[in-house]
Short mmCIF file of C-alpha atoms (C1' of nucleotides) in Angstrom, two decimals:
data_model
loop_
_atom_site.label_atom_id
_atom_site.label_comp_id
_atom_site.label_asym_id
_atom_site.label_seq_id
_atom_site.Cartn_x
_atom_site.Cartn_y
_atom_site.Cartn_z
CA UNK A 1 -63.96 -58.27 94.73
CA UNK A 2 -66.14 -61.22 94.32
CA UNK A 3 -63.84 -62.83 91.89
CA UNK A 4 -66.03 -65.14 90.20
CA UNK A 5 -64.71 -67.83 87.57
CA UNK A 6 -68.93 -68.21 86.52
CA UNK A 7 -69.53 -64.51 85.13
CA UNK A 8 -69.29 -63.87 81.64
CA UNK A 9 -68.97 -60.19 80.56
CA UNK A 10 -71.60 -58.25 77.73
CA UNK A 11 -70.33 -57.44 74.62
CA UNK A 12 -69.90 -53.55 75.67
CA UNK A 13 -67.94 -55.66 78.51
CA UNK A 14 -65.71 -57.73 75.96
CA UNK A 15 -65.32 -53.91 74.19
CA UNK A 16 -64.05 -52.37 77.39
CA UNK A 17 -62.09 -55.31 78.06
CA UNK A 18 -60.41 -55.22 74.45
CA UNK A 19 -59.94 -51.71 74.54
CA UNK A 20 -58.19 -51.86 77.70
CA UNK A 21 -56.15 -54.71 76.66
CA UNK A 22 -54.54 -52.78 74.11
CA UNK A 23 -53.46 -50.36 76.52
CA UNK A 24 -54.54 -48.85 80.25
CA UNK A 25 -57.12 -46.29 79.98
CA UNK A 26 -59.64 -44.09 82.31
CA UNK A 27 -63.42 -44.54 81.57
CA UNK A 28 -63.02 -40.75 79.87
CA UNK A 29 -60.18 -42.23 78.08
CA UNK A 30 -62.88 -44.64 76.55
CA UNK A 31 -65.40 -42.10 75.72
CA UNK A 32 -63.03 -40.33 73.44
CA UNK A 33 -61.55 -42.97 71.57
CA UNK A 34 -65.55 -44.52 70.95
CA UNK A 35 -66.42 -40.95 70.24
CA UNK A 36 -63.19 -40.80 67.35
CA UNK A 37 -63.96 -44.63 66.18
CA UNK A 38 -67.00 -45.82 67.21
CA UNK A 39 -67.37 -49.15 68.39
CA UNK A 40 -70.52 -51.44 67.42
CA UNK A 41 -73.16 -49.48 68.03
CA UNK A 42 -72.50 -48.70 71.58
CA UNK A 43 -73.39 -45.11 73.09
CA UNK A 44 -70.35 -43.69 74.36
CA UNK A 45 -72.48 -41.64 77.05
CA UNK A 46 -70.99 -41.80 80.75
CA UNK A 47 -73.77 -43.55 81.96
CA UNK A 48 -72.91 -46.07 79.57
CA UNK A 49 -69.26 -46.53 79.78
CA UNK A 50 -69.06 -45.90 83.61
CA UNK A 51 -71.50 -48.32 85.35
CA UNK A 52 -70.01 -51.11 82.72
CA UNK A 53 -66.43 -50.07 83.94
CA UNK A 54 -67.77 -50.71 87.40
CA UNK A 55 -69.24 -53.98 86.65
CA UNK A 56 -66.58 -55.19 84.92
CA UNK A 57 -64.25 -54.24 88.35
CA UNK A 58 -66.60 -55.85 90.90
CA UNK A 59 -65.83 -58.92 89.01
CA UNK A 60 -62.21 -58.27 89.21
CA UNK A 61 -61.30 -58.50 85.33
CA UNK A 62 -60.02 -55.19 86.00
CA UNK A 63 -58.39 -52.81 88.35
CA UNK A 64 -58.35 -49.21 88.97
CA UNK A 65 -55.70 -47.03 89.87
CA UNK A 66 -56.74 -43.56 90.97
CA UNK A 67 -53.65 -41.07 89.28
CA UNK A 68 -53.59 -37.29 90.43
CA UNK A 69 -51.75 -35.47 87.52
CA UNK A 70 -50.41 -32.26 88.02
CA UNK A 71 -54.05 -30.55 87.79
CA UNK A 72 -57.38 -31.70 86.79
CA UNK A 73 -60.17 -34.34 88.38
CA UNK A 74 -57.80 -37.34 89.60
CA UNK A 75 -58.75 -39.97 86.90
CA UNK A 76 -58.73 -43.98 87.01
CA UNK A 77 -56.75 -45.49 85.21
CA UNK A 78 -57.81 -49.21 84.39
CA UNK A 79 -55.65 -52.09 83.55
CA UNK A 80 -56.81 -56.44 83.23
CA UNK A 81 -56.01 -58.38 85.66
CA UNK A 82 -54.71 -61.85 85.60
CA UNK A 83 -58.56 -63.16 84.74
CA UNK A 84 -59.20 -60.22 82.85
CA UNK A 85 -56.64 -60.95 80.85
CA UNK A 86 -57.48 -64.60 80.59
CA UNK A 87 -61.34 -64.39 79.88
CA UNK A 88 -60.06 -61.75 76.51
CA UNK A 89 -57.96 -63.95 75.78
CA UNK A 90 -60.45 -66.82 75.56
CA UNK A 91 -63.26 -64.88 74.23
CA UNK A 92 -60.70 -64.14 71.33
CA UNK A 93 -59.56 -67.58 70.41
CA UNK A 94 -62.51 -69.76 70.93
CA UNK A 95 -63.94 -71.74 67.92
CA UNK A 96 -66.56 -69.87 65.61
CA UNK A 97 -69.62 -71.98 65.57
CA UNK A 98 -72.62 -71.51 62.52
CA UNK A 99 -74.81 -70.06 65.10
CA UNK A 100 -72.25 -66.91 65.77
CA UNK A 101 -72.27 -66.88 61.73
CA UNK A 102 -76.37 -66.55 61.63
CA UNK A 103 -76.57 -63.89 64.49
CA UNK A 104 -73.74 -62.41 66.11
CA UNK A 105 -72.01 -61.20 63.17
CA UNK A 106 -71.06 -58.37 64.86
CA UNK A 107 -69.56 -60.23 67.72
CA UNK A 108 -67.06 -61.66 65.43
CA UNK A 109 -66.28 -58.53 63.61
CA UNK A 110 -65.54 -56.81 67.35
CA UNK A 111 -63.28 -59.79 68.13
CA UNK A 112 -61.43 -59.73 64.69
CA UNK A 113 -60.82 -56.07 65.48
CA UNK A 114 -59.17 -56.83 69.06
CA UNK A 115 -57.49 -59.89 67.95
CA UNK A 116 -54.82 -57.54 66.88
CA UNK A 117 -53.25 -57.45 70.02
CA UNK A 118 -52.71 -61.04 70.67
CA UNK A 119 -49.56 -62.54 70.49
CA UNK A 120 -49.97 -65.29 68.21
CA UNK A 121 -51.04 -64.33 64.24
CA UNK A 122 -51.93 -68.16 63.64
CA UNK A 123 -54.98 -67.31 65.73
CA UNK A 124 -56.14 -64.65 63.27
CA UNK A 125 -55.39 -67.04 60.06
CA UNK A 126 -57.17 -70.02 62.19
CA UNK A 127 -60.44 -67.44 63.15
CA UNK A 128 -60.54 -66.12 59.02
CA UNK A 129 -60.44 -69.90 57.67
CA UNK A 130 -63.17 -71.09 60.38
CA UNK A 131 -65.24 -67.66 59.57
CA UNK A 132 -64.69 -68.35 55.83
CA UNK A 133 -65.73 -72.40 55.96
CA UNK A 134 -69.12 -72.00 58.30
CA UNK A 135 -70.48 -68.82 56.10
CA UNK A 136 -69.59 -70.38 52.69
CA UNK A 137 -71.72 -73.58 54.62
CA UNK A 138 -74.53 -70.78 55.57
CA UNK A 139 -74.81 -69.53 52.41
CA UNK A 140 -74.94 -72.90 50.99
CA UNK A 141 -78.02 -73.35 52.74
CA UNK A 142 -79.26 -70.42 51.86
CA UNK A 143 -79.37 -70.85 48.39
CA UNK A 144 -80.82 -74.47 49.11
CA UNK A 145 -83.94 -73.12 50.75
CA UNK A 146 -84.17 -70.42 47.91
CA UNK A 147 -84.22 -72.53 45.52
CA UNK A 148 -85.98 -75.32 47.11
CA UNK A 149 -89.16 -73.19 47.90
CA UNK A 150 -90.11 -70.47 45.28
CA UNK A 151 -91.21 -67.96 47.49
CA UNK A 152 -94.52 -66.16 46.64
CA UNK A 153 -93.54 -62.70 46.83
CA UNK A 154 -91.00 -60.76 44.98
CA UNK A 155 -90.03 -58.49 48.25
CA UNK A 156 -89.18 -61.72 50.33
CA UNK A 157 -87.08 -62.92 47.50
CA UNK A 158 -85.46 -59.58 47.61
CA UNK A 159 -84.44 -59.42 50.94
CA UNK A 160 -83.34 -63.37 51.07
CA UNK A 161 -81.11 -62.06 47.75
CA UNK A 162 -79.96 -59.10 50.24
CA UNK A 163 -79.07 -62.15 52.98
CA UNK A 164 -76.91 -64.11 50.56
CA UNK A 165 -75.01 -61.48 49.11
CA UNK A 166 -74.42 -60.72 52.46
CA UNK A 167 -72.67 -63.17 53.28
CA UNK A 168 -71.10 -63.92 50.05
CA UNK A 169 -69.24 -60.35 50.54
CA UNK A 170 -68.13 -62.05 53.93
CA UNK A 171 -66.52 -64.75 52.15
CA UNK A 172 -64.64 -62.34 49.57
CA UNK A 173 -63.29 -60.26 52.80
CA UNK A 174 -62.24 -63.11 55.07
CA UNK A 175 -60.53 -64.75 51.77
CA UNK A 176 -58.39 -61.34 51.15
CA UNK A 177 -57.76 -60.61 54.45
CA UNK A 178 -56.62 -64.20 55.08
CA UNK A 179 -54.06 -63.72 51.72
CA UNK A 180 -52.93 -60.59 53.36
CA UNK A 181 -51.94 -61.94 56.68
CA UNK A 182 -50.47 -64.92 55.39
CA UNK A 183 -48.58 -62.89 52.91
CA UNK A 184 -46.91 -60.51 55.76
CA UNK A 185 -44.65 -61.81 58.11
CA UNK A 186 -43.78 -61.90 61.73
CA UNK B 1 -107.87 -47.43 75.16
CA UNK B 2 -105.70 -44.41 75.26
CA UNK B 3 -105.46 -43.63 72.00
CA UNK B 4 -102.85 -41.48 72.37
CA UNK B 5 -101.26 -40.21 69.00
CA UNK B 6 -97.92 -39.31 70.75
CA UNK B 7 -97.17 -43.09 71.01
CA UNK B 8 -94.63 -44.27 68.28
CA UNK B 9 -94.55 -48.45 68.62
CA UNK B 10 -91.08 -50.34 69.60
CA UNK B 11 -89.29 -52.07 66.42
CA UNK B 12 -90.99 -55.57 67.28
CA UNK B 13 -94.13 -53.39 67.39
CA UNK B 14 -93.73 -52.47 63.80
CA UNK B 15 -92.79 -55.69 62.71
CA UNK B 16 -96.32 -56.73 64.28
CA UNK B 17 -98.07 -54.32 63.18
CA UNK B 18 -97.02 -55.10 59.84
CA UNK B 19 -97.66 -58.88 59.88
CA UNK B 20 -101.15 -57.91 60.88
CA UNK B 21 -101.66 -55.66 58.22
CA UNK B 22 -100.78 -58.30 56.05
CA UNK B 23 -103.70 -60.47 57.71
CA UNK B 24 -105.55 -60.46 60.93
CA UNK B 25 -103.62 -62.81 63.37
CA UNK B 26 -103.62 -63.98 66.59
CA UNK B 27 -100.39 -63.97 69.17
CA UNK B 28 -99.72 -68.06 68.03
CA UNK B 29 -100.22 -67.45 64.30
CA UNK B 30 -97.01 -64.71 64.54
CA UNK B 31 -95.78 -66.98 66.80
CA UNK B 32 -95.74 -69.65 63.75
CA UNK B 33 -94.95 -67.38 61.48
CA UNK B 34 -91.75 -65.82 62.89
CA UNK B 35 -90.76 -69.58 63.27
CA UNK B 36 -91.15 -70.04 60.21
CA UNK B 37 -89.54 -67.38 58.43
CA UNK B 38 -87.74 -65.20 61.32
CA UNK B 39 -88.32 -61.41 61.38
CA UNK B 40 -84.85 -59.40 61.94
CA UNK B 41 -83.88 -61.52 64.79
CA UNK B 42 -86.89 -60.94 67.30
CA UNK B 43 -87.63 -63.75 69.23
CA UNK B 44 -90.88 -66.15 68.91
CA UNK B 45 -90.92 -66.73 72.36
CA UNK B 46 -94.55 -65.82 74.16
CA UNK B 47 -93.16 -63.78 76.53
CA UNK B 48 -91.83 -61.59 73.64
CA UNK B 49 -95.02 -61.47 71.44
CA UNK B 50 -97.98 -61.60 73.87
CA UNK B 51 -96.98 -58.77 75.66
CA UNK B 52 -96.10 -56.49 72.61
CA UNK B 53 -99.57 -57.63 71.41
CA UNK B 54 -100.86 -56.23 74.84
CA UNK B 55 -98.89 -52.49 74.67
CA UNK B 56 -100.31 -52.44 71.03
CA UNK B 57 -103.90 -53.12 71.90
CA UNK B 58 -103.63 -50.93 74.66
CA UNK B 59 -102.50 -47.97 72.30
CA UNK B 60 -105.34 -48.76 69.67
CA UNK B 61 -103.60 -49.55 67.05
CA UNK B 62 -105.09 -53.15 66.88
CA UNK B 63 -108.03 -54.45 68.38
CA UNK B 64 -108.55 -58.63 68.98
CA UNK B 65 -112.16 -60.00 68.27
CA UNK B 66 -112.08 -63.60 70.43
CA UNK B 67 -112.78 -66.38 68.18
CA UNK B 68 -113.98 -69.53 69.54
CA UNK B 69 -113.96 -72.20 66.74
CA UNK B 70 -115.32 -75.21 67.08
CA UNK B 71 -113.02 -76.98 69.40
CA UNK B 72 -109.64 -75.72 71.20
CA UNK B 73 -108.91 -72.80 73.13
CA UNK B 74 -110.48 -69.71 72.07
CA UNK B 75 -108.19 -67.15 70.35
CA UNK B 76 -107.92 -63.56 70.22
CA UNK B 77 -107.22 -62.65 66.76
CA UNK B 78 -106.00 -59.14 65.55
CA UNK B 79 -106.81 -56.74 62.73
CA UNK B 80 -105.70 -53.05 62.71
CA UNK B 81 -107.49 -50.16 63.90
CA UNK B 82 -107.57 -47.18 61.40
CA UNK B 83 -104.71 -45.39 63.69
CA UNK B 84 -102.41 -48.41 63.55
CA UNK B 85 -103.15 -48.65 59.49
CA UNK B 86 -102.21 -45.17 59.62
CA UNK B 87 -99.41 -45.22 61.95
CA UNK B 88 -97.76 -47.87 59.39
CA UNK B 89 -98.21 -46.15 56.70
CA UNK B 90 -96.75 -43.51 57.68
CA UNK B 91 -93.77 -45.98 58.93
CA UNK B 92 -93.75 -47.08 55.59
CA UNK B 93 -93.83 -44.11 53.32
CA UNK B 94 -91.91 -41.55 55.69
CA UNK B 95 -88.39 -40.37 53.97
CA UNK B 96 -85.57 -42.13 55.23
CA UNK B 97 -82.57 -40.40 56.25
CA UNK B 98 -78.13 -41.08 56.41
CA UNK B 99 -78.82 -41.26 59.94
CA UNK B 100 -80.88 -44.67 58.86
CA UNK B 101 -78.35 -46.13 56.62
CA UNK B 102 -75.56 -45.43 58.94
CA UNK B 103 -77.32 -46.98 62.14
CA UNK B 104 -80.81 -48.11 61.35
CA UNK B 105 -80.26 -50.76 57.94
CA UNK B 106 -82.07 -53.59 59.34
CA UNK B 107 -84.78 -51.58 60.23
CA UNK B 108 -84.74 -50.12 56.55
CA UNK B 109 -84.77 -53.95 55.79
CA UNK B 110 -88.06 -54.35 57.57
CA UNK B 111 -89.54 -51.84 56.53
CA UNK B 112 -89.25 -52.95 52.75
CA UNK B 113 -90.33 -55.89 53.60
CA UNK B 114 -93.97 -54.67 54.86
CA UNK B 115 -93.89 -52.27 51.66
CA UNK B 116 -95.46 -55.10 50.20
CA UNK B 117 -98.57 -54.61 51.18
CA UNK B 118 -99.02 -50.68 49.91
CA UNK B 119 -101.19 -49.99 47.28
CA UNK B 120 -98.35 -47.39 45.66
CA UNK B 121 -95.63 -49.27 43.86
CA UNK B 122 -94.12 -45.78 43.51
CA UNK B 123 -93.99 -45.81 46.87
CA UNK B 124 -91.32 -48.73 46.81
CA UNK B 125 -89.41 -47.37 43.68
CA UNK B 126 -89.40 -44.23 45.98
CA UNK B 127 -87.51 -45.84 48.39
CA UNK B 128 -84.95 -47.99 46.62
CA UNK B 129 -84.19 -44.28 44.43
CA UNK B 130 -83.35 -42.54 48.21
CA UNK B 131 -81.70 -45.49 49.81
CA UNK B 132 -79.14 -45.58 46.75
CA UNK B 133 -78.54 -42.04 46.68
CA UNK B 134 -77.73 -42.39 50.77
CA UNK B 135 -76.46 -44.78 50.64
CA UNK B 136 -73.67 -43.76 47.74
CA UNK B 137 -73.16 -40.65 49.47
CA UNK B 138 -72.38 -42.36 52.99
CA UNK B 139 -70.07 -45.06 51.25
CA UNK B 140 -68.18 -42.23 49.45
CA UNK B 141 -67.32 -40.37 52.98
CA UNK B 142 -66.63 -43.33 54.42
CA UNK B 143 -64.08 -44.04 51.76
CA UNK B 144 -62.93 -40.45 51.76
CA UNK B 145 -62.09 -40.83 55.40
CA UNK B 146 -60.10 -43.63 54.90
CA UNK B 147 -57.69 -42.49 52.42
CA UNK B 148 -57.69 -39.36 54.71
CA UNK B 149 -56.01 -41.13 57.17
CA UNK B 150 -53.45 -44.26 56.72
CA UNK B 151 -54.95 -45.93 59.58
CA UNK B 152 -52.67 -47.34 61.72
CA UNK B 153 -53.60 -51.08 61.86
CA UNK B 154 -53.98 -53.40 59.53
CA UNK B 155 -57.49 -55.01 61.40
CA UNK B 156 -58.82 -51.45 61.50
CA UNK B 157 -57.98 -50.91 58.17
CA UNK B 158 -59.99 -54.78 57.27
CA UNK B 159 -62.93 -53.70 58.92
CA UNK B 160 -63.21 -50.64 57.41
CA UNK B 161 -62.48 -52.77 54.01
CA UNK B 162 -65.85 -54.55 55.36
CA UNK B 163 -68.02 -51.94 56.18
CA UNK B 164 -67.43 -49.97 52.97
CA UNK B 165 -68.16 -53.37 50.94
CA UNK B 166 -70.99 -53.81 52.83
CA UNK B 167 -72.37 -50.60 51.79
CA UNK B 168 -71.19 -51.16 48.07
CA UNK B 169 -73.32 -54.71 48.13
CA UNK B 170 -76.52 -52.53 49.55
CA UNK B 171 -76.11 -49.94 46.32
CA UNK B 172 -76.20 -53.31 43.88
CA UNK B 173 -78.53 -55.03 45.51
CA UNK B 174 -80.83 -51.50 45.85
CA UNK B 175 -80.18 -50.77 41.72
CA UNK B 176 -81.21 -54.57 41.16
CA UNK B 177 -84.25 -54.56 43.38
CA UNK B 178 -85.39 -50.59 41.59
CA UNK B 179 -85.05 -52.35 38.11
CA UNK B 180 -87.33 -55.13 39.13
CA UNK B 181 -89.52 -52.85 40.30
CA UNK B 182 -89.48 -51.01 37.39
CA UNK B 183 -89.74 -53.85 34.73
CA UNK B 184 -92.51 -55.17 35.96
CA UNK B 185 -96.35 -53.79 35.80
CA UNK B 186 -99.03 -53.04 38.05
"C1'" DA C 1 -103.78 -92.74 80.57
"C1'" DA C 2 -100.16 -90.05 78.72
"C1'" DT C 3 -98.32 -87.06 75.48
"C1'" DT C 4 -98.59 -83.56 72.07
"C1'" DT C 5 -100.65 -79.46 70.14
"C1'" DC C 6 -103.14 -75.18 70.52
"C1'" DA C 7 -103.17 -70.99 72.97
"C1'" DT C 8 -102.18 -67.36 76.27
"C1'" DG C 9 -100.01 -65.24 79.86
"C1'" DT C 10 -96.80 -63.44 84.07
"C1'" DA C 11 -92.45 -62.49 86.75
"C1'" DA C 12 -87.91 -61.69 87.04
"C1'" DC C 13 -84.25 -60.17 84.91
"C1'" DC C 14 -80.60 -57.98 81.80
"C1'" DA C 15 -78.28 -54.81 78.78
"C1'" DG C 16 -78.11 -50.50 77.58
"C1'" DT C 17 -79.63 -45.56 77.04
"C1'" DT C 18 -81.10 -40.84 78.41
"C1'" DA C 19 -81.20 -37.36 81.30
"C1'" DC C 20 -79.57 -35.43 85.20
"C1'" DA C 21 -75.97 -34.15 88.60
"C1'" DT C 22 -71.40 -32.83 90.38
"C1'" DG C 23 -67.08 -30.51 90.70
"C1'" DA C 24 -62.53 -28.92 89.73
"C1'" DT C 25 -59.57 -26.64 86.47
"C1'" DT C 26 -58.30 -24.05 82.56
"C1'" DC C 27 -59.03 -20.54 79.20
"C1'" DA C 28 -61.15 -16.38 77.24
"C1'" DT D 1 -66.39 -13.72 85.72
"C1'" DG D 2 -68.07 -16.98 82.74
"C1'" DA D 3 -67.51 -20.64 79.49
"C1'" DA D 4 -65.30 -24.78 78.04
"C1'" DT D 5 -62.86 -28.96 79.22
"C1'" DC D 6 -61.67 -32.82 82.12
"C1'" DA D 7 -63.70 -36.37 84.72
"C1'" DT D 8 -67.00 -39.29 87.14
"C1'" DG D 9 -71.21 -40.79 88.58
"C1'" DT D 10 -76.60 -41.98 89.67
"C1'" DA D 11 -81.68 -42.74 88.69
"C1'" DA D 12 -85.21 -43.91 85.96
"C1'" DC D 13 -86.52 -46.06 82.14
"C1'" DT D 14 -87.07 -49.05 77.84
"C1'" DG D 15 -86.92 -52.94 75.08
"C1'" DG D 16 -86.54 -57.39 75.04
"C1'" DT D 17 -85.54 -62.25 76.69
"C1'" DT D 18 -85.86 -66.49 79.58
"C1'" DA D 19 -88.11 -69.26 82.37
"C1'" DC D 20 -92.12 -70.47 84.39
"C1'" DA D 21 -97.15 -71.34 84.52
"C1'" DT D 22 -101.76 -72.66 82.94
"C1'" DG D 23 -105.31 -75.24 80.66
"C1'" DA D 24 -108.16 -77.50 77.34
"C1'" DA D 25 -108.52 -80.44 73.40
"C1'" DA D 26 -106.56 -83.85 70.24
"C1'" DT D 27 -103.83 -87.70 69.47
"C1'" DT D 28 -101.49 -91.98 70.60
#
DNA sequence: AATTTCATGTAACCAGTTACATGATTCA
DNA sequence: TGAATCATGTAACTGGTTACATGAAATT
């Protein structure tokens, strides 16, 4: 059981987690809907999904429930627990810093898409005006450093071009997706 | 020695490789260098680049000659062997694929970065023509899935908003980078 | 004398993938 | 009967990182 407060999941963890938050699903469950939508760039392979299911249980984020349908392999159904729920919960709302902005920009991209399912919207609006603020600052610096040193070859300016538009088409999406949630209700 | 041709080198590998085609180098100069101006998002640390440096050698696709200047520790420095000049040349000039744009763009990245240092400029026009054409052809299913199906949620929808912008900024930034290319002389 | 810089390396670990293995049930 | 589907798992490996370790020379 081994219930400990210290572990912190992977990301393929945190996608397990947020795909099982949405609703209670078997590890086969899992490999279908990654194999429909993918998810990051994870490898929906059982020896993938299944040992990270398991990992994710011996910590006790999550719990298994063994359900013999009518016919076919009994399957195992997993829900969060109480600190399951709790560690998505806070791996979804806590602050954006610069550094997630610079290299996990797929983290927050894979928490944007399971913020969906938490209660509160404001969390979404809050996440999209933090995201927005810290790359606009990124970029900012960007540019500095581009300008500031004229770099020597022309493929090395090309790919720092590549960076900042980048992010600049970050700031465009997180600005209309911000106007559409704040436009919609509920 | 083992100069086995079978071997194909680890991303960090190529990334080596092509620093030290650029110049011979020892371990600390890359060291410096990726500290510098970071390469994809690798890390500096020794235990990162020494022993790449070591699975390289190993393979024969570089070979160190120890220097011993006048004062400080001696260091080994690196130049390629013909089978690692030919190995990234081939890295360099082979045909990418969809498979590449869908999965593999920051590799793509890298490798324009080392096309620098071919003789062919063609070889670089080359590229940019194929990574356009891929990549217009991968952003078009993408959006032709997505008007396929009304997707549910609004996030899923956002992100798939994002990815398809992402691709459109690659096509600009591609067409720029070919006209450059093409402007200039050499 | 003490700290910083140059320079290289090892050991332990971690996340994740591939390939292999199993077995029941349903469908052709 | 044989193939496809549902369903789960293990073993071995790879790529890469962190943390630790060493040591000499240069600088303060």
């Amino acid at each position: 059981m081994d219930i400990n407060p210290e572990y912190t999941p992977t990301l393929l963890g945190f996608a397990l987690l947020g795909l099982i938050h949405q609703k209670p699903r078997s590890g086969y469950d899992i490999r279908i809907e990654m194999d429909a939508s993918p998810i990051g760039h994870f490898s929906n392979s059982p020896g993938s999904i299944y040992p990270a299911l398991q990992q994710l249980k011996k910590h006790g984020l999550i719990d298994g429930r063994i359900v013999h349908r009518t016919k076919l392999k009994p399957r195992e159904v997993f829900r969060l627990t109480n600190s399951g729920a709790n560690i998505v919960k806070i791996w979804l709302t806590t602050s954006i810093t610069s550094a997630d902005v610079k290299y996990r920009l797929s983290e927050l991209m894979l928490r944007f898409r399971f913020m969906e399912n938490l209660t509160e919207k404001s969390d979404t609006i809050h996440f999209l005006t933090d995201f927005t603020r810290l790359t606009e600052s990124h970029v900012k610096s960007l540019e500095f450093q581009t300008e500031q040193n004229p770099l020597a070859s022309s493929y090395v300016r090309l790919l720092s071009n590549r960076d900042i538009a980048l992010y600049h088409m970050h700031i465009e999406w997180a600005k209309q997706a911000r106007i559409e949630f704040a436009g919609s209700s509920t």
